[in-house]
Every structure is written in structure tokens, then in C-alpha cells.
């Protein structure tokens, strides 16, 4: 490694120079155009780059899990990003955008009620990640939450947001099969179900009370 090179994790926001930032569109979400340059791995600075970025803010998602029945609660709703794809109705876990003054845990508890009609009694953090950092600012916190799956049923959602959300209660084993056969196309859902597959025995021991 050359003396000027930096190891993984050594770059900071101070190694980026934002030359300009322009809001191209502002509606429910925003589109921003950045012009910036950054330090290079082998030293020196890049040429000025222009990139458009979709601003969604910070969000949170949760996989509702019943440790007594070993079942999960999955929701189904139409998604604009998949309108012209084979499956416009997506199988997902509950999720929502974090509003000002809310915590990620506040959001997943609220969304569990709004989207699936269920209450969450315990939460465990799985991870935080960028779903698409190449062009979107969103950071997503992912949780698994303890619920009573026998209370989950029907169609939910907020009318004024145009939500039409159907609830599914399935075994953990079947849900993981949906991961392996590609029925889930949502990153947070796949991550949460894979994590649960690795940790369900511990959760059942700790939460089966």
C-alpha cells in the first residue's frame, strides 16, 4: 500500500467537497442534483462528478414474529416501483418513514397497527443499511418484533394514504422457503427472514414467556 492510500473506513465526510446542491423536484419525495469531488484511494482528488439523488429520508421495517406458534406476519400491497414488473403486489414486512420526533422503534410499532392490526411487545434490532446508496439517501433500520399472530388477519391501511394491505400469517419455515424460491423481492424482508432463520431458536427461548 502506498503511503497516501487509505484503508477501508478511513475516509470521512471531510474527504468530500460538495461544490453545489440543487433541488430538481420536491413532492412527497425529493430529487436533488449534487456536484462534488472526493479524495481517491491512491491519493489526490477526483474530477467533479454530477449525480442525481432521490431523497426518501430515514425509514424502519419490522418482521412480526410469534415465538409461540413459530409464525410470521407478512403483508401484501401494490408498489409503484413494481407496476411494470411481473409482481406489482409485493410480499413484505411492515415498514414506514420516520417522521420528525419519532424513533425507529416508534415507527415499527405504529406501522404494525396500521398495516397489520397487531401490537408489538418486544423488539430486537437486526441491522441498518442503505437499500440503494448509488442514488437514494434512505437508511433503513430493520427489526424483528414479538407479536401474537392469532390477532393478525384481514385488510388494513390508511384510507387517506390510499393503502390497501392484506395480511398473511404463515409458518417461519414457509416464509423462508419464499425467500429461497424468490417470492420475496424486498430487501428488508429477505434480510429479516434470513436473520430469523439463524436466530429463531434463541428468540423462542427468550420470548416464549
mmCIF file of C-alpha atoms in Angstrom:
data_model
loop_
_atom_site.group_PDB
_atom_site.id
_atom_site.type_symbol
_atom_site.label_atom_id
_atom_site.label_comp_id
_atom_site.label_asym_id
_atom_site.label_seq_id
_atom_site.Cartn_x
_atom_site.Cartn_y
_atom_site.Cartn_z
ATOM 1 C CA UNK A 1 0.000 0.000 0.000
ATOM 2 C CA UNK A 2 1.320 3.436 -0.915
ATOM 3 C CA UNK A 3 1.766 5.903 1.983
ATOM 4 C CA UNK A 4 -1.038 8.106 0.570
ATOM 5 C CA UNK A 5 -3.568 5.277 0.379
ATOM 6 C CA UNK A 6 -6.324 4.935 2.951
ATOM 7 C CA UNK A 7 -7.663 1.719 4.411
ATOM 8 C CA UNK A 8 -11.354 0.783 4.492
ATOM 9 C CA UNK A 9 -13.252 3.041 6.855
ATOM 10 C CA UNK A 10 -10.619 5.789 6.996
ATOM 11 C CA UNK A 11 -12.468 8.163 4.651
ATOM 12 C CA UNK A 12 -14.854 10.636 6.296
ATOM 13 C CA UNK A 13 -17.297 13.298 5.036
ATOM 14 C CA UNK A 14 -14.346 15.720 5.222
ATOM 15 C CA UNK A 15 -12.832 13.840 2.279
ATOM 16 C CA UNK A 16 -15.706 15.021 0.052
ATOM 17 C CA UNK A 17 -16.158 18.537 -1.309
ATOM 18 C CA UNK A 18 -19.746 19.402 -2.246
ATOM 19 C CA UNK A 19 -19.470 22.008 -4.992
ATOM 20 C CA UNK A 20 -23.196 22.556 -5.455
ATOM 21 C CA UNK A 21 -26.569 21.072 -4.453
ATOM 22 C CA UNK A 22 -29.727 21.760 -6.476
ATOM 23 C CA UNK A 23 -33.277 20.592 -5.736
ATOM 24 C CA UNK A 24 -34.701 19.345 -9.044
ATOM 25 C CA UNK A 25 -38.093 18.246 -7.711
ATOM 26 C CA UNK A 26 -39.902 18.372 -4.380
ATOM 27 C CA UNK A 27 -43.126 16.458 -3.767
ATOM 28 C CA UNK A 28 -43.838 13.552 -1.432
ATOM 29 C CA UNK A 29 -40.156 12.777 -2.004
ATOM 30 C CA UNK A 30 -37.395 14.984 -3.444
ATOM 31 C CA UNK A 31 -34.805 14.733 -6.206
ATOM 32 C CA UNK A 32 -31.522 16.566 -5.661
ATOM 33 C CA UNK A 33 -28.598 17.070 -8.017
ATOM 34 C CA UNK A 34 -25.135 17.075 -6.456
ATOM 35 C CA UNK A 35 -21.900 18.302 -7.977
ATOM 36 C CA UNK A 36 -18.970 17.096 -5.889
ATOM 37 C CA UNK A 37 -15.455 15.717 -5.857
ATOM 38 C CA UNK A 38 -13.785 13.278 -3.471
ATOM 39 C CA UNK A 39 -10.387 12.032 -2.401
ATOM 40 C CA UNK A 40 -9.113 8.966 -4.259
ATOM 41 C CA UNK A 41 -7.878 5.685 -2.823
ATOM 42 C CA UNK A 42 -4.401 6.244 -4.273
ATOM 43 C CA UNK A 43 -4.233 9.908 -3.316
ATOM 44 C CA UNK A 44 -5.315 13.193 -4.887
ATOM 45 C CA UNK A 45 -8.844 14.270 -5.826
ATOM 46 C CA UNK A 46 -11.385 13.093 -8.375
ATOM 47 C CA UNK A 47 -12.703 15.237 -11.163
ATOM 48 C CA UNK A 48 -16.020 16.989 -10.359
ATOM 49 C CA UNK A 49 -18.891 14.492 -10.581
ATOM 50 C CA UNK A 50 -22.619 15.095 -11.101
ATOM 51 C CA UNK A 51 -25.165 12.720 -9.583
ATOM 52 C CA UNK A 52 -28.933 12.874 -9.065
ATOM 53 C CA UNK A 53 -30.129 11.565 -5.693
ATOM 54 C CA UNK A 54 -33.598 10.506 -4.576
ATOM 55 C CA UNK A 55 -34.238 11.769 -1.026
ATOM 56 C CA UNK A 56 -36.535 9.483 0.979
ATOM 57 C CA UNK A 57 -35.305 10.146 4.499
ATOM 58 C CA UNK A 58 -34.808 7.543 7.231
ATOM 59 C CA UNK A 59 -37.176 4.552 7.482
ATOM 60 C CA UNK A 60 -37.728 1.463 9.608
ATOM 61 C CA UNK A 61 -39.063 -2.040 8.920
ATOM 62 C CA UNK A 62 -40.033 -4.953 11.152
ATOM 63 C CA UNK A 63 -40.754 -8.641 10.762
ATOM 64 C CA UNK A 64 -43.585 -9.569 13.180
ATOM 65 C CA UNK A 65 -42.802 -12.951 14.756
ATOM 66 C CA UNK A 66 -44.855 -15.104 17.106
ATOM 67 C CA UNK A 67 -42.422 -17.301 19.094
ATOM 68 C CA UNK A 68 -45.236 -19.449 20.492
ATOM 69 C CA UNK A 69 -46.670 -20.559 17.142
ATOM 70 C CA UNK A 70 -43.386 -20.065 15.236
ATOM 71 C CA UNK A 71 -45.240 -17.959 12.659
ATOM 72 C CA UNK A 72 -44.558 -14.647 10.950
ATOM 73 C CA UNK A 73 -46.928 -11.932 9.763
ATOM 74 C CA UNK A 74 -46.401 -10.811 6.173
ATOM 75 C CA UNK A 75 -48.235 -8.018 4.373
ATOM 76 C CA UNK A 76 -49.131 -7.731 0.686
ATOM 77 C CA UNK A 77 -49.641 -4.439 -1.149
ATOM 78 C CA UNK A 78 -49.227 -2.865 -4.580
ATOM 79 C CA UNK A 79 -45.938 -0.990 -5.106
ATOM 80 C CA UNK A 80 -45.336 1.697 -7.717
ATOM 81 C CA UNK A 81 -41.754 0.552 -8.288
ATOM 82 C CA UNK A 82 -43.044 -2.827 -9.462
ATOM 83 C CA UNK A 83 -46.009 -1.633 -11.557
ATOM 84 C CA UNK A 84 -44.472 -2.746 -14.849
ATOM 85 C CA UNK A 85 -42.811 -5.844 -13.448
ATOM 86 C CA UNK A 86 -44.233 -9.381 -13.102
ATOM 87 C CA UNK A 87 -45.408 -8.831 -9.496
ATOM 88 C CA UNK A 88 -46.858 -5.340 -8.779
ATOM 89 C CA UNK A 89 -48.269 -6.726 -5.493
ATOM 90 C CA UNK A 90 -45.310 -7.315 -3.217
ATOM 91 C CA UNK A 91 -44.924 -9.537 -0.163
ATOM 92 C CA UNK A 92 -43.206 -7.507 2.541
ATOM 93 C CA UNK A 93 -42.711 -6.876 6.238
ATOM 94 C CA UNK A 94 -44.265 -3.818 7.892
ATOM 95 C CA UNK A 95 -42.377 -0.556 7.345
ATOM 96 C CA UNK A 96 -42.689 3.203 7.373
ATOM 97 C CA UNK A 97 -40.858 6.513 7.136
ATOM 98 C CA UNK A 98 -39.544 8.025 10.364
ATOM 99 C CA UNK A 99 -41.166 11.404 10.908
ATOM 100 C CA UNK A 100 -39.613 14.253 12.874
ATOM 101 C CA UNK A 101 -39.635 13.465 16.589
ATOM 102 C CA UNK A 102 -40.134 9.720 16.118
ATOM 103 C CA UNK A 103 -37.713 6.896 16.768
ATOM 104 C CA UNK A 104 -37.341 3.843 14.535
ATOM 105 C CA UNK A 105 -38.999 1.745 17.254
ATOM 106 C CA UNK A 106 -41.926 4.178 17.396
ATOM 107 C CA UNK A 107 -42.398 3.762 13.656
ATOM 108 C CA UNK A 108 -42.422 -0.027 13.512
ATOM 109 C CA UNK A 109 -44.845 -0.239 16.428
ATOM 110 C CA UNK A 110 -47.157 2.287 14.746
ATOM 111 C CA UNK A 111 -46.900 0.614 11.346
ATOM 112 C CA UNK A 112 -47.643 -2.802 12.835
ATOM 113 C CA UNK A 113 -51.010 -1.461 13.997
ATOM 114 C CA UNK A 114 -51.751 0.497 10.805
ATOM 115 C CA UNK A 115 -50.660 -2.160 8.310
ATOM 116 C CA UNK A 116 -51.451 -5.419 10.109
ATOM 117 C CA UNK A 117 -53.659 -4.603 13.093
ATOM 118 C CA UNK A 118 -51.219 -6.098 15.596
ATOM 119 C CA UNK A 119 -49.394 -4.909 18.707
ATOM 120 C CA UNK A 120 -45.662 -5.417 19.254
ATOM 121 C CA UNK A 121 -44.490 -6.318 22.761
ATOM 122 C CA UNK A 122 -40.722 -6.778 22.243
ATOM 123 C CA UNK A 123 -38.242 -5.655 19.589
ATOM 124 C CA UNK A 124 -34.786 -6.782 18.558
ATOM 125 C CA UNK A 125 -32.641 -4.769 16.143
ATOM 126 C CA UNK A 126 -31.305 -6.698 13.157
ATOM 127 C CA UNK A 127 -29.314 -4.117 11.201
ATOM 128 C CA UNK A 128 -29.282 -0.737 9.460
ATOM 129 C CA UNK A 129 -28.457 -0.443 5.775
ATOM 130 C CA UNK A 130 -28.743 1.641 2.610
ATOM 131 C CA UNK A 131 -31.161 -0.113 0.198
ATOM 132 C CA UNK A 132 -29.729 1.701 -2.839
ATOM 133 C CA UNK A 133 -26.938 4.115 -1.916
ATOM 134 C CA UNK A 134 -25.949 4.616 -5.552
ATOM 135 C CA UNK A 135 -28.858 7.016 -5.998
ATOM 136 C CA UNK A 136 -31.003 7.151 -2.842
ATOM 137 C CA UNK A 137 -30.364 8.678 0.593
ATOM 138 C CA UNK A 138 -32.650 6.303 2.509
ATOM 139 C CA UNK A 139 -31.239 4.442 5.510
ATOM 140 C CA UNK A 140 -33.386 1.571 6.758
ATOM 141 C CA UNK A 141 -33.425 0.170 10.311
ATOM 142 C CA UNK A 142 -34.614 -3.454 10.414
ATOM 143 C CA UNK A 143 -36.166 -5.193 13.430
ATOM 144 C CA UNK A 144 -37.864 -8.425 14.431
ATOM 145 C CA UNK A 145 -40.786 -7.898 16.819
ATOM 146 C CA UNK A 146 -42.706 -10.206 19.127
ATOM 147 C CA UNK A 147 -46.433 -10.390 18.305
ATOM 148 C CA UNK A 148 -49.463 -12.600 18.826
ATOM 149 C CA UNK A 149 -50.083 -13.955 15.325
ATOM 150 C CA UNK A 150 -53.611 -15.059 16.212
ATOM 151 C CA UNK A 151 -54.642 -11.375 16.185
ATOM 152 C CA UNK A 152 -53.356 -10.795 12.638
ATOM 153 C CA UNK A 153 -55.917 -11.016 9.841
ATOM 154 C CA UNK A 154 -57.882 -9.028 7.294
ATOM 155 C CA UNK A 155 -57.155 -5.971 5.168
ATOM 156 C CA UNK A 156 -55.633 -2.832 6.668
ATOM 157 C CA UNK A 157 -54.033 0.506 5.779
ATOM 158 C CA UNK A 158 -54.855 4.197 5.949
ATOM 159 C CA UNK A 159 -57.609 5.282 3.542
ATOM 160 C CA UNK A 160 -56.228 8.810 3.182
ATOM 161 C CA UNK A 161 -52.890 7.345 2.027
ATOM 162 C CA UNK A 162 -54.613 5.012 -0.432
ATOM 163 C CA UNK A 163 -53.328 1.919 1.347
ATOM 164 C CA UNK A 164 -54.893 -1.483 0.664
ATOM 165 C CA UNK A 165 -52.859 -4.025 2.635
ATOM 166 C CA UNK A 166 -53.676 -7.705 3.047
ATOM 167 C CA UNK A 167 -52.290 -9.692 5.976
ATOM 168 C CA UNK A 168 -50.839 -13.205 5.715
ATOM 169 C CA UNK A 169 -49.868 -15.403 8.666
ATOM 170 C CA UNK A 170 -47.523 -18.206 7.670
ATOM 171 C CA UNK A 171 -45.060 -20.515 9.360
ATOM 172 C CA UNK A 172 -41.470 -19.402 9.666
ATOM 173 C CA UNK A 173 -40.414 -22.399 7.559
ATOM 174 C CA UNK A 174 -42.756 -21.460 4.711
ATOM 175 C CA UNK A 175 -41.642 -17.835 4.849
ATOM 176 C CA UNK A 176 -38.036 -18.915 4.498
ATOM 177 C CA UNK A 177 -38.994 -21.095 1.537
ATOM 178 C CA UNK A 178 -40.465 -17.953 -0.035
ATOM 179 C CA UNK A 179 -37.042 -16.345 0.402
ATOM 180 C CA UNK A 180 -35.219 -19.225 -1.269
ATOM 181 C CA UNK A 181 -37.674 -19.521 -4.181
ATOM 182 C CA UNK A 182 -37.720 -15.775 -4.909
ATOM 183 C CA UNK A 183 -41.271 -14.945 -3.826
ATOM 184 C CA UNK A 184 -39.889 -12.115 -1.689
ATOM 185 C CA UNK A 185 -38.408 -9.307 -3.792
ATOM 186 C CA UNK A 186 -37.995 -6.787 -0.975
ATOM 187 C CA UNK A 187 -34.530 -6.440 0.559
ATOM 188 C CA UNK A 188 -35.586 -5.708 4.136
ATOM 189 C CA UNK A 189 -37.923 -8.710 4.154
ATOM 190 C CA UNK A 190 -35.210 -11.034 2.876
ATOM 191 C CA UNK A 191 -32.678 -9.745 5.413
ATOM 192 C CA UNK A 192 -35.103 -10.054 8.336
ATOM 193 C CA UNK A 193 -36.228 -13.568 7.400
ATOM 194 C CA UNK A 194 -32.671 -14.778 6.890
ATOM 195 C CA UNK A 195 -31.742 -13.335 10.285
ATOM 196 C CA UNK A 196 -34.752 -15.016 11.887
ATOM 197 C CA UNK A 197 -33.796 -18.340 10.338
ATOM 198 C CA UNK A 198 -30.437 -18.071 12.117
ATOM 199 C CA UNK A 199 -31.797 -16.753 15.427
ATOM 200 C CA UNK A 200 -35.299 -18.213 15.896
ATOM 201 C CA UNK A 201 -34.247 -20.791 18.483
ATOM 202 C CA UNK A 202 -32.741 -18.117 20.717
ATOM 203 C CA UNK A 203 -35.757 -15.837 20.276
ATOM 204 C CA UNK A 204 -38.195 -18.644 21.073
ATOM 205 C CA UNK A 205 -36.252 -19.371 24.235
ATOM 206 C CA UNK A 206 -36.089 -15.720 25.305
ATOM 207 C CA UNK A 207 -39.568 -14.648 24.130
ATOM 208 C CA UNK A 208 -41.598 -17.802 24.826
ATOM 209 C CA UNK A 209 -42.938 -16.462 28.120
#
